[in-house]
């Protein structure tokens, strides 16, 4: 073929596109198509007709025989040029679309070793290319890597001939190298990892190759890769205008078979394009085939295959001998690298390489097969005209079967590693072999004992199986940490960090191990060490910030800020990372942690509904990942239950505590600290809501077993145990028993110093409640006023916790009869901003009830009635309102009093009976029943029923010593009216 040398690159590109279009047409339709070409394309019509006539459309060779862009169409070898700058070419090494490459030596003798001298030619010899060559010199000067061919020199001759001298590499293109030596899959992947290392080095310096192909990847006789030809590389930090000008002048430079979809579309090129090209090279090396199945090898057909994502599965085209090894993980890895959408590919070359390394080490890869919905959607997009409802259903069925087969293969590939782990666990946990020297000891071990034994042995064991040891160190370290065996966790996690560093493990894996170590350091309150460890992890993650393991560093830092109550800083870290993880790692453990943290922050900011949604989503992910009964769910379920309790979702909190306790007892034993903590809280909550019996007994048993540990029990757990028991004894109407428990807790708090727990606020509130019950009103008010001041300073005036503190002082005011003070505090409490203010039991609900009670005390029935009626209806509409036992008792007594004042005696009697039954069933002498029964007697008036209620009230009063005068006030009035005025 001739007559093409006068075409510039743009005209040649248009000619090539039209030729592909014409070749796709049946022969009989081509003449009409040529005649109908637009006027702008008419200058190319004669050339097109000649090329179509010469082409054998059925031979499949037209793509390969298209000529390169060159100064001449002659088939003879290029003429040996004269000296080029200081270089003298000696023989032709190769030629391509851009020009020729010559073996050359320096004329001036300054450099003894030969060079590969690159010379552009023909239509490419333009000022733009000289600028591009100068750019390559600057680019390569920044690259220093053993697998990148170094630059020696560059320049332009007086005649305008650009040139570039690279170190000459004696080697073969990588595809020829592996074929000549019949290398196996593992050897080929090892070479690909060298290539990936070189490309990653360039990317880290903001250099994109943009023309990765076997011809640019040479392998020496020693098996060392050398990456060539960064001449078309593009600095990512170049000004956009300069890069655009060059592109417009010279057109797109790429090798079609290795072009990414964005290159084909002429879109901006980034590192993702190199990931794609490396994926094509990897596919070829591992299958000896190209990724695309083309009906006709034309440029147009190839570009359609690339842009439409018609990539074959490697195992489907490889030889039978290799198909089994490719099937599963390697199929998935290659398909991920060759995604049409850059955002769905590996984010970095390092990620791609890491999965290849994981395959070599028989570890799970990060890439996952396409989800069913995605694969069906892509099928429909490729077959829009032919896919009806029935076809789509069949396609979905076929894809589901493919996923199942992949999962079966995945399980088989993991079997070898699982066997290694099994052998270790058998040696650790086996209790039935009487010949073992430590069999009797192991029979008596709990999981805690076994984990701590594992912590002592893992560092020196499994030396021949580092992958297995790492998996076990990761798991055991997490379990030890979750169970708060922090000394053992710190040892295991430190040893894991050291081992991975010694092995030269991938950066992401080392970063993940450092994060785990930082978690334990944080739990031991060694925050400075935790921050330093996270800083090390962040440095390792610098090249791959979007890896889930690397994004999780922000979660870790956010947790530290949250624990320090710096909520704004914590939110600034947790919010963006949660959003990003939803995209890059949906359904992952990293996302679960970020969601949990975000939920805790929202709860602390008084945004309960979003907090609950985030927490539930986190737990759903963990259940799917770990299984419903995993030991690793104990602590997350315990934490979720405590949050649900704070949000007044008492029944759901009780369910989570029961589930956590069941797992903890089965796996750790009934006497484990975690089991007893959960039992303590479950007993307290069960007694508090009063839905079923046994709560007090459960709590007392847990506290007894906790305190029996003596000096082995951490001081903070001693404190929490006495606070929990003292508080529940008050709820249960036993102030005399509560006082010594709370007094011990006060002494323990002094010993704890700066260390504070959730029980700290509960202690203050419980002590103030006790002081009120005993008539020591000034002491109660002082404690609550101090707590109120602290809460306002920490959370702001309108936080519902401030309203809660105000209403506790209101209780003291009402007990003393200080109605004006009570009213002022009630109005202040009603200004709080509670995200659940409409729900039964919220601080605003309690404030409204307190105001109504105050109005009744002052005789303003008309003002109190609508408020009480509205609250009564709210309680009736609240599912399982009985879980708010004390609040429901207060409301029911108040409503009964209102009905009595309204002369609706039958309703009043029914309501008084309901209220008294809420408490008298478990504790007939509860102090709250003194006032309730006295008011019931007043409502009944003189008579036998009223005297019965008075006798029960007197019995409750006599059962306690030293109760406050406010509890006697109504009783005295009732006695006066019922007994002295029969």
mmCIF file of C-alpha atoms in Angstrom, residues 127-137 231:
data_model
loop_
_atom_site.group_PDB
_atom_site.id
_atom_site.type_symbol
_atom_site.label_atom_id
_atom_site.label_comp_id
_atom_site.label_asym_id
_atom_site.label_seq_id
_atom_site.Cartn_x
_atom_site.Cartn_y
_atom_site.Cartn_z
ATOM 1 C CA UNK A 127 8.349 20.673 17.465
ATOM 2 C CA UNK A 128 5.798 19.053 19.748
ATOM 3 C CA UNK A 129 7.683 15.787 19.749
ATOM 4 C CA UNK A 130 10.953 17.508 20.587
ATOM 5 C CA UNK A 131 9.172 18.982 23.575
ATOM 6 C CA UNK A 132 7.833 15.553 24.452
ATOM 7 C CA UNK A 133 11.350 14.078 24.263
ATOM 8 C CA UNK A 134 12.669 16.811 26.512
ATOM 9 C CA UNK A 135 9.874 15.991 28.900
ATOM 10 C CA UNK A 136 10.922 12.344 28.932
ATOM 11 C CA UNK A 137 14.433 13.338 29.894
ATOM 12 C CA UNK A 231 8.789 8.935 26.499
#
